[in-house]
Tab-separated table of C-alpha atoms in Angstrom:
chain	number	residue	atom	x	y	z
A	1	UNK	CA	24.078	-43.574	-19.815
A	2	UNK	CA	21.891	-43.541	-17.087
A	3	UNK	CA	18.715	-41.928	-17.230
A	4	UNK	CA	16.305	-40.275	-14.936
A	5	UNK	CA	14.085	-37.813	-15.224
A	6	UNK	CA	12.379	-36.327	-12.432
A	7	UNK	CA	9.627	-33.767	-12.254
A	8	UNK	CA	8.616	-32.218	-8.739
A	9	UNK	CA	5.655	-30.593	-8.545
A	10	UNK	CA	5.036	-29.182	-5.225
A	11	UNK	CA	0.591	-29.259	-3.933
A	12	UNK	CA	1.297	-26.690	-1.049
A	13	UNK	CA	4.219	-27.892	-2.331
A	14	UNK	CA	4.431	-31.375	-4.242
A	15	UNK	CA	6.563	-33.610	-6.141
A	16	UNK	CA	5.537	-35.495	-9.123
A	17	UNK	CA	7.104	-38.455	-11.135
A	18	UNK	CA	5.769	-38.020	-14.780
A	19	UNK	CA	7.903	-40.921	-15.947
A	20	UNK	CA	9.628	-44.033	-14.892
A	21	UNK	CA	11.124	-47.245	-16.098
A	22	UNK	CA	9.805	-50.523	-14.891
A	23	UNK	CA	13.236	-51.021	-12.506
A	24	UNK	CA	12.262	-48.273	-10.732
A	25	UNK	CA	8.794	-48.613	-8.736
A	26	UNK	CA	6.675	-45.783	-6.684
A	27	UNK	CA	3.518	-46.726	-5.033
A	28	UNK	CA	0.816	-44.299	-5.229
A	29	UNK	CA	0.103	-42.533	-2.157
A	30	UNK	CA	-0.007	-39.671	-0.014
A	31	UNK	CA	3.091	-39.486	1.511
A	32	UNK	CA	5.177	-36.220	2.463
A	33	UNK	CA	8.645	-36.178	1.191
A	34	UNK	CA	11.113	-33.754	3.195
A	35	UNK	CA	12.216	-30.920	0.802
A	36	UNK	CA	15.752	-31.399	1.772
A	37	UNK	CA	16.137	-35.577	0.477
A	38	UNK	CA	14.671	-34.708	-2.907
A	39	UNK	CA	18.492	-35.227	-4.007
A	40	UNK	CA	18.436	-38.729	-2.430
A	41	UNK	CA	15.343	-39.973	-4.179
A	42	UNK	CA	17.024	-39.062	-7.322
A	43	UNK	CA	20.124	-40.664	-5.687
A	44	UNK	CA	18.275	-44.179	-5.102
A	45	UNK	CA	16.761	-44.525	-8.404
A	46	UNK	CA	20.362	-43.990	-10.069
A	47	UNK	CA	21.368	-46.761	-7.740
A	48	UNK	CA	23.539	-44.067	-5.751
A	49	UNK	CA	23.911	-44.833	-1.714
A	50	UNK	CA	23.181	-41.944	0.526
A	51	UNK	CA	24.260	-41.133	3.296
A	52	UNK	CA	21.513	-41.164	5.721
A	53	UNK	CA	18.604	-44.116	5.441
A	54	UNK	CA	15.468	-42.329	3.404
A	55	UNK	CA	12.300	-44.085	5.289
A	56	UNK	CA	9.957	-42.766	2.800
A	57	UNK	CA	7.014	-45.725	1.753
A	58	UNK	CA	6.658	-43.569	-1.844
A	59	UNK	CA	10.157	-45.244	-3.431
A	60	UNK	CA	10.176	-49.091	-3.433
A	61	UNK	CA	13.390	-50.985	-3.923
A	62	UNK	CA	12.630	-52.414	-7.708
A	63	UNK	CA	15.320	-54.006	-9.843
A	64	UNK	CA	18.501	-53.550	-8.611
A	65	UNK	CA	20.744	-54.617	-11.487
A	66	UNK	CA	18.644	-52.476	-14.325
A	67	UNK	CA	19.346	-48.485	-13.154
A	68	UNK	CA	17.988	-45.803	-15.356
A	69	UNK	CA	20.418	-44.286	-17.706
A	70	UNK	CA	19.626	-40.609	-16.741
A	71	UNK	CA	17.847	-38.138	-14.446
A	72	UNK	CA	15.617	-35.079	-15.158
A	73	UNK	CA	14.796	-32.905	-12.769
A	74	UNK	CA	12.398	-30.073	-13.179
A	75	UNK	CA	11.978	-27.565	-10.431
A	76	UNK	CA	8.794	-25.040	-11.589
A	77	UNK	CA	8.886	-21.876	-9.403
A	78	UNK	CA	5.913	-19.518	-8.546
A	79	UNK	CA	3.342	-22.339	-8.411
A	80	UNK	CA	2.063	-24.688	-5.561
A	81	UNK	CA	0.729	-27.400	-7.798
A	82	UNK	CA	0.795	-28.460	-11.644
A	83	UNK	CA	-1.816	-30.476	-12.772
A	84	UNK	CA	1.082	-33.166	-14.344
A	85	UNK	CA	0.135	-36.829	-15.018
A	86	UNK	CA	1.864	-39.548	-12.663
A	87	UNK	CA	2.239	-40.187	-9.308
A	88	UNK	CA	2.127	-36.786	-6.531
A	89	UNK	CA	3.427	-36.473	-3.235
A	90	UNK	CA	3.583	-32.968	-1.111
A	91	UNK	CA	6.490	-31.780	-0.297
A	92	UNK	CA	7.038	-31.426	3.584
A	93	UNK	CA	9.533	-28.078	4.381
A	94	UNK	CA	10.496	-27.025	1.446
A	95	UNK	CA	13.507	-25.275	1.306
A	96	UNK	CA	16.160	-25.461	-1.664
A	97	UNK	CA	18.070	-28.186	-2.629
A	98	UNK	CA	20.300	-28.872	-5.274
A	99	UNK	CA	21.801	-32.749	-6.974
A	100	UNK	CA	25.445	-31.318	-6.446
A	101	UNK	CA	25.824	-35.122	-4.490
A	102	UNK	CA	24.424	-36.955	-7.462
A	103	UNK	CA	26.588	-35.115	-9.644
A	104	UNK	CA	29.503	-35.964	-7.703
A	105	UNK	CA	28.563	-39.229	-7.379
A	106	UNK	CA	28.707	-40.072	-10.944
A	107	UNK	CA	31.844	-37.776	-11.303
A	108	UNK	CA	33.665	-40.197	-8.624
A	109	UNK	CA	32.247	-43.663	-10.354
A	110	UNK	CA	32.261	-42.855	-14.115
A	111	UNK	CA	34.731	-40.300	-14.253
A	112	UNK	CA	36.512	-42.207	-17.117
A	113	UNK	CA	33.069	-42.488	-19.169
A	114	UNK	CA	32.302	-38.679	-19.569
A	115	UNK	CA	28.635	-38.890	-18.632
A	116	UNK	CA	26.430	-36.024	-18.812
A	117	UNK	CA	26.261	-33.384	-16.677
A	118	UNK	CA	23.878	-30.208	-16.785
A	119	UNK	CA	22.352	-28.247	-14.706
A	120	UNK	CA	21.041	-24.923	-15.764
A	121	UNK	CA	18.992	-21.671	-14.517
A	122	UNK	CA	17.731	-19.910	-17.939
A	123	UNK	CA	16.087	-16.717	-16.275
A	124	UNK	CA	19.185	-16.406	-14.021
A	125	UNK	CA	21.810	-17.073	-16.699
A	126	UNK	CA	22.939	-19.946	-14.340
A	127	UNK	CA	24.536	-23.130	-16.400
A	128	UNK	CA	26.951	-25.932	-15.379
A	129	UNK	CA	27.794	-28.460	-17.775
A	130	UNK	CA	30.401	-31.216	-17.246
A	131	UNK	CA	32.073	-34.592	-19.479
A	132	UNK	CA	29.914	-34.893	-23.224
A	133	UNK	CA	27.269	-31.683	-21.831
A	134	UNK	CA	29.943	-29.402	-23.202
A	135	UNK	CA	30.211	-30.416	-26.442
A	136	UNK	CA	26.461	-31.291	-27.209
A	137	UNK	CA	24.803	-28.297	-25.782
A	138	UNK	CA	27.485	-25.998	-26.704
A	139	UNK	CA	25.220	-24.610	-28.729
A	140	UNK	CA	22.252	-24.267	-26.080
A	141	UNK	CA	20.994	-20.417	-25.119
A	142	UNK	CA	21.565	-19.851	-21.482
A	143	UNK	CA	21.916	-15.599	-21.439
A	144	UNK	CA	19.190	-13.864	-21.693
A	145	UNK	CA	19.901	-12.309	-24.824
A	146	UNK	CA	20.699	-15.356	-26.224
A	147	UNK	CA	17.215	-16.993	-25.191
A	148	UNK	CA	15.449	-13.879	-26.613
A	149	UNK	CA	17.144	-14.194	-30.286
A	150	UNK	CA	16.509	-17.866	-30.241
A	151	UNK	CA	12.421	-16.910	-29.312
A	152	UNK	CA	12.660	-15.067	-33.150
A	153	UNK	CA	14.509	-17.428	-35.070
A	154	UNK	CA	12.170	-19.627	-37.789
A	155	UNK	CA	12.566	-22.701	-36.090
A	156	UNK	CA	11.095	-21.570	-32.904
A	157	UNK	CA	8.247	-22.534	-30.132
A	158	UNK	CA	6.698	-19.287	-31.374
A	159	UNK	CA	5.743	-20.428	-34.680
A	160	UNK	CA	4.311	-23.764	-33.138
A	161	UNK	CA	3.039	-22.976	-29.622
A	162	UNK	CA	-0.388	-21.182	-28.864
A	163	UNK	CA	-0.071	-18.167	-26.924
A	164	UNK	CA	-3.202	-17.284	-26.207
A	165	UNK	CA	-2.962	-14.395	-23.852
A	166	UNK	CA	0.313	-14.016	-23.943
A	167	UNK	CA	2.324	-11.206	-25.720
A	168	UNK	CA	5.612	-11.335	-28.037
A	169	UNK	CA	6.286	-8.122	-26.845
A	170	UNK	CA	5.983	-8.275	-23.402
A	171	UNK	CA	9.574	-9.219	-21.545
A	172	UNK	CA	8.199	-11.255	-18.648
A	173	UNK	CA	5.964	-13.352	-21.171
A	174	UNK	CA	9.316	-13.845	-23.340
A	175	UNK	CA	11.446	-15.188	-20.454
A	176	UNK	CA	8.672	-17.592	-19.458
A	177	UNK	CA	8.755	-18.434	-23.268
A	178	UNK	CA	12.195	-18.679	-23.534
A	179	UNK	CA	12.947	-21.585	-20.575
A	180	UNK	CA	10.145	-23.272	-22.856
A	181	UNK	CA	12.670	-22.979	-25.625
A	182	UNK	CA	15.281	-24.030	-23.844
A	183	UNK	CA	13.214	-27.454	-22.703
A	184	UNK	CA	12.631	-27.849	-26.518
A	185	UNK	CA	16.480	-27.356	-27.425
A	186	UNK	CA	17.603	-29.880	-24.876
A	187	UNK	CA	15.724	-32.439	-26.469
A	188	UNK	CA	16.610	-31.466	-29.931
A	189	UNK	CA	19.731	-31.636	-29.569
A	190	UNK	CA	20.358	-34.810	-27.775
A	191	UNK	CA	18.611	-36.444	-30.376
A	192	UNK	CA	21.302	-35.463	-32.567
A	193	UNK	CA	23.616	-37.281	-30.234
A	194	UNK	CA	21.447	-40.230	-29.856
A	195	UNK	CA	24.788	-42.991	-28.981
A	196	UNK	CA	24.840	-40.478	-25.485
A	197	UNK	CA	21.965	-42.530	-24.406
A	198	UNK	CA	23.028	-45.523	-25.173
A	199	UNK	CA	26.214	-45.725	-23.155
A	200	UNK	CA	26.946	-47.059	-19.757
A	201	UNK	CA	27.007	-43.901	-18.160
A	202	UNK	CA	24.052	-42.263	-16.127
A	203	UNK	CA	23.288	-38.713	-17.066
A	204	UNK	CA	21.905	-35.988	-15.046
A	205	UNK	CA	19.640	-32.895	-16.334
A	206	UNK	CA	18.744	-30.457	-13.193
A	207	UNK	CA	16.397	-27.931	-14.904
A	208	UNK	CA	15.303	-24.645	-12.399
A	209	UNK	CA	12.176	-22.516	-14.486
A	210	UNK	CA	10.737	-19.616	-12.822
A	211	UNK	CA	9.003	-17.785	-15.632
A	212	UNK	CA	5.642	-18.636	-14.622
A	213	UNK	CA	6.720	-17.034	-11.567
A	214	UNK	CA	7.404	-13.702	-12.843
A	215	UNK	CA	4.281	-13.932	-14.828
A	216	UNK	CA	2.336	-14.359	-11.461
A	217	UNK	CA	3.975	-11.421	-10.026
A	218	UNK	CA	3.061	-9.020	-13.844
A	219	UNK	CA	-0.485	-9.911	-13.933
A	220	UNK	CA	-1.701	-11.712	-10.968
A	221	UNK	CA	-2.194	-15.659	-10.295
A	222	UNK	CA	-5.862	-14.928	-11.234
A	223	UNK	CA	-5.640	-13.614	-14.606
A	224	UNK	CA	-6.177	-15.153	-17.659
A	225	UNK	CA	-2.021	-14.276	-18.625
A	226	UNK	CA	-0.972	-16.513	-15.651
A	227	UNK	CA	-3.993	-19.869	-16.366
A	228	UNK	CA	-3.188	-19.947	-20.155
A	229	UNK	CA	1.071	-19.856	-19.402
A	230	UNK	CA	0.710	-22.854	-16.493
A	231	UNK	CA	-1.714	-24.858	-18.993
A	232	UNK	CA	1.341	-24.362	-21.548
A	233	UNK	CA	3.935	-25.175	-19.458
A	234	UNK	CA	2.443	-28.382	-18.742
A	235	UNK	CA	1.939	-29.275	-21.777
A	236	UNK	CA	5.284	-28.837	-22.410
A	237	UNK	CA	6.903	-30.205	-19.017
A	238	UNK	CA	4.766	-33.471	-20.530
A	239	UNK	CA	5.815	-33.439	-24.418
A	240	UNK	CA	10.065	-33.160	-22.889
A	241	UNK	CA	9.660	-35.983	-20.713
A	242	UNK	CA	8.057	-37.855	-23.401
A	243	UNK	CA	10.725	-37.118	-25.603
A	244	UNK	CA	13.509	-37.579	-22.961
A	245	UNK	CA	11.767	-40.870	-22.165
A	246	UNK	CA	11.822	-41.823	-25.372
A	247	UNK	CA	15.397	-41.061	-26.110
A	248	UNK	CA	16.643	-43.167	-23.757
A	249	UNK	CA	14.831	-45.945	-24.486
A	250	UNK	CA	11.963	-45.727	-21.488
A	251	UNK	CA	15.033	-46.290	-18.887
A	252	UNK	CA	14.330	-42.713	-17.726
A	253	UNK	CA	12.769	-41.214	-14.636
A	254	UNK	CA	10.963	-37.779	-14.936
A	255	UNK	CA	10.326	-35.917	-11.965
A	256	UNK	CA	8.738	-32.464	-11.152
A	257	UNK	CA	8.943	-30.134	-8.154
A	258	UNK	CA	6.578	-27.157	-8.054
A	259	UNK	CA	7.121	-24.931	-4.789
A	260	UNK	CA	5.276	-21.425	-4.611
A	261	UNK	CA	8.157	-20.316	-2.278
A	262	UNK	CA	11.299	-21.698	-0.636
A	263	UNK	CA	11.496	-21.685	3.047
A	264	UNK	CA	14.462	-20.162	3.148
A	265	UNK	CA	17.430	-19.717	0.842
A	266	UNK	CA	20.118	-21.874	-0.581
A	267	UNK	CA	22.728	-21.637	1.339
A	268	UNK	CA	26.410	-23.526	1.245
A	269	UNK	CA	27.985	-25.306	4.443
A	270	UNK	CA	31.147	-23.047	5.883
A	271	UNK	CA	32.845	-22.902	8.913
A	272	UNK	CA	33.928	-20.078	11.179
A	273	UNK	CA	36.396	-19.196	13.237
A	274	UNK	CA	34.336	-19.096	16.100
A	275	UNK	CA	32.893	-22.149	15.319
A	276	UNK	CA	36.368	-23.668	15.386
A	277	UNK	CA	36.628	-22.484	18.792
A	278	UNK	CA	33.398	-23.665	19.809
A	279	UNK	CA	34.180	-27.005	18.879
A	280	UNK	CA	37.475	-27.459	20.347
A	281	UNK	CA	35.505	-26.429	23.676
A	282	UNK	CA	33.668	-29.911	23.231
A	283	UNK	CA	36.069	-31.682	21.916
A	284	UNK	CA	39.358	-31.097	23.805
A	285	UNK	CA	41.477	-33.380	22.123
A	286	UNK	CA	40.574	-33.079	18.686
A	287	UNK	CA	39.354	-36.520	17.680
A	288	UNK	CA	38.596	-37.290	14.115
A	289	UNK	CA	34.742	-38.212	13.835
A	290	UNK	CA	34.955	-41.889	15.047
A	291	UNK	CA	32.817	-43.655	12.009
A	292	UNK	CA	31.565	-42.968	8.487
A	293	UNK	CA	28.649	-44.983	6.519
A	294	UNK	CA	31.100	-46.928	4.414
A	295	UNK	CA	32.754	-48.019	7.624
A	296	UNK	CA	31.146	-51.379	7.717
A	297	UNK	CA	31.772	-52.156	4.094
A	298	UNK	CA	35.341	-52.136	4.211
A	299	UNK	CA	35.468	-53.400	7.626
A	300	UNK	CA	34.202	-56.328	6.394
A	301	UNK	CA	35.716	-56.167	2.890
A	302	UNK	CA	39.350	-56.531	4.510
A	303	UNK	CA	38.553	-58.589	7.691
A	304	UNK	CA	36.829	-61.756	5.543
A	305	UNK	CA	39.674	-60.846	2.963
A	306	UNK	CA	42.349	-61.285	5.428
A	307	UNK	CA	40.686	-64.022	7.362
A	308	UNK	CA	40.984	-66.073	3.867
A	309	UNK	CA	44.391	-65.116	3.199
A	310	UNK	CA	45.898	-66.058	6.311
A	311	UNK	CA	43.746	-69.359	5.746
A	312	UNK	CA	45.300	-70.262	2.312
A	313	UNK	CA	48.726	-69.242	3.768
A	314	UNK	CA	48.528	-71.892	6.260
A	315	UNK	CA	46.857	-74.278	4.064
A	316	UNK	CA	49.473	-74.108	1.399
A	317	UNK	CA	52.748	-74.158	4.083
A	318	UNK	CA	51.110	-77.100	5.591
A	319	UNK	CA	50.612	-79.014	2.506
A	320	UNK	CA	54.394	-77.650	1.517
A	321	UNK	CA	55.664	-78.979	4.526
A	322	UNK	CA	53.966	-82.455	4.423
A	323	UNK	CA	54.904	-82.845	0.888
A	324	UNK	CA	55.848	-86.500	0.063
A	325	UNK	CA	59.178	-86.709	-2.080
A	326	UNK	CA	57.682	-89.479	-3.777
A	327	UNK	CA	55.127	-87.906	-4.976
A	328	UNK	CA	57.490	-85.444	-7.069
A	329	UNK	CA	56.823	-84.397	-10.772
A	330	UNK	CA	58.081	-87.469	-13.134
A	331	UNK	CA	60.542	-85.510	-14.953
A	332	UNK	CA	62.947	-85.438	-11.911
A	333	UNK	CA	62.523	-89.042	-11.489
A	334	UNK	CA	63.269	-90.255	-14.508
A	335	UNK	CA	66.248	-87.916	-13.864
A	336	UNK	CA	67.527	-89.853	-11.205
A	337	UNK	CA	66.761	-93.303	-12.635
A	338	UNK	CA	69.087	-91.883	-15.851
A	339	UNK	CA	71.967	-90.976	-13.327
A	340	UNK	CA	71.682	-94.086	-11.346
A	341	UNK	CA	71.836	-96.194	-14.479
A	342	UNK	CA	74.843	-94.180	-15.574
């Protein structure tokens, strides 16, 4: 199982790596990363091609044979910048993303191996979970009245965590509390199901929090409600990657985005009927796109494959051809000798 766990923080937007195996090497710098190829830097550190070159001096190439077992990513909501320890970079355009490719990707290569799979929304009640996900965090809250009943349950953050300002009776402070649960449950429970982090499988954990959002908008990003809940969120972005780290054996990355606002909203790729038309305008004769990524590859996987065929085909019917009777196994010689003799 392949791990990586990313945490993007966003400094007028920024993106921060909290943790990182040794195979996997960023320099420390200053250096924007586009909002939109956030999915292919978690891409490249699982080892993952993508489909467009990412010229960004932040990721080196490190180890190629030694991948992490799993990614983490953590996108915080409502804040420009955490105050997280590890490497930063701003975040250049940020607009929404998602590691739908990644999860495909590993779908596509390891789709015998069950790895993984979960992405989840708490305060939006949005979960996917795919392969081993649904049968370890079966259990895992993800409605909101589900999160809530967890919060007063005896084995709780509540009966550990400091509040401070914060209320137990106040909704928006118990949603922000709750995708704090939900960080602590994920790591409780796979370390009940430690041998998932030990297989050959990568596994990938897309976390989205916005509860320190909402607590921005209830009491303003200058009260003392909103400083004490981004001091404990931090604290507790750190302890899960820590423990995610440490359950897979430090082959993890952790990342963190933190974005104040996306530029715009997530939106899927479709096609229209007038854009149909629009393209048959330019393209009269309807000609399949002339060349994918992968087009060199197998170019020359079956040219030098062919080329070496054709060779041992001609090298073997020569050899055939020239073969020396003489030269024959000693079994059908003696053969002869027996019937000449006879």
């Amino acid at each position: 199982t392949a791990f990586c766990v990313c945490f993007l923080g966003v400094c007028g937007d920024e993106f921060s790596i909290l943790r990182s195996p040794q195979s996997v090497v960023f320099r420390d710098g200053s250096w924007p990363i586009p909002g939109e190829r956030i999915p292919d830097v978690a891409a490249l550190t699982m080892g993952f091609s993508v489909a467009e070159d990412l010229p960004w001096p932040g990721l080196a190439v490190g180890d190629l044979f030694h991948r992490p077992r799993a990614t983490v990513l953590v996108t915080v909501k409502g804040v420009d910048k955490l105050p997280v320890k590890g490497f930063s970079y701003p975040i250049e355009n940020a607009v929404p993303f998602s590691l739908d490719s990644v999860a495909n990707a590993i779908h596509t290569l390891f789709s015998e191996e069950t790895p993984v799979v979960l992405q989840l929304a708490p305060s939006e009640e949005r979960v996917y979970m795919v392969g081993k996900a649904n049968a370890v965090f079966e259990d895992l809250s993800v409605t909101l009245r589900q999160l809530r009943n967890r919060l007063f349950q005896d084995n709780s953050i509540l009966s550990s965590l400091p509040l401070n300002s914060l209320s137990r009776n106040n909704e928006v402070d118990l949603l922000f509390l709750s995708e704090l649960q939900v960080l602590h449950d994920i790591a409780s429970l796979l370390s009940r199901h430690k041998h998932l982090a030990k297989d050959h499988s990568p596994d990938l954990y897309s976390l989205e929090l916005s509860g320190l959002e909402e607590v921005g908008k209830r009491y303003g990003e200058d009260s003392q409600q909103f400083k004490d809940a981004s001091q404990i969120l931090v604290d507790s972005l750190q302890k899960f990657a820590d423990e995610m780290f440490n359950l897979y054996g430090g082959n993890a990355v952790v990342e963190v985005v933190a974005v104040k606002e996306f530029n715009s909203p997530l939106s899927r790729k479709t096609r229209s009927i007038l854009q149909v038309s629009q393209n048959k305008k330019e393209n009269p004769y309807n000609l399949a796109y002339p060349y994918n990524y992968d087009y060199s590859v197998i170019f020359n996987i079956v040219l030098w494959m062919m080329i070496g065929l054709a060779l041992a085909v001609i090298v073997i019917s020569y050899n055939l051809w020239n073969m020396d009777p003489g030269y024959d196994s000693i079994i059908y010689r003696m053969t002869n000798q027996k019937i000449r003799m006879d």
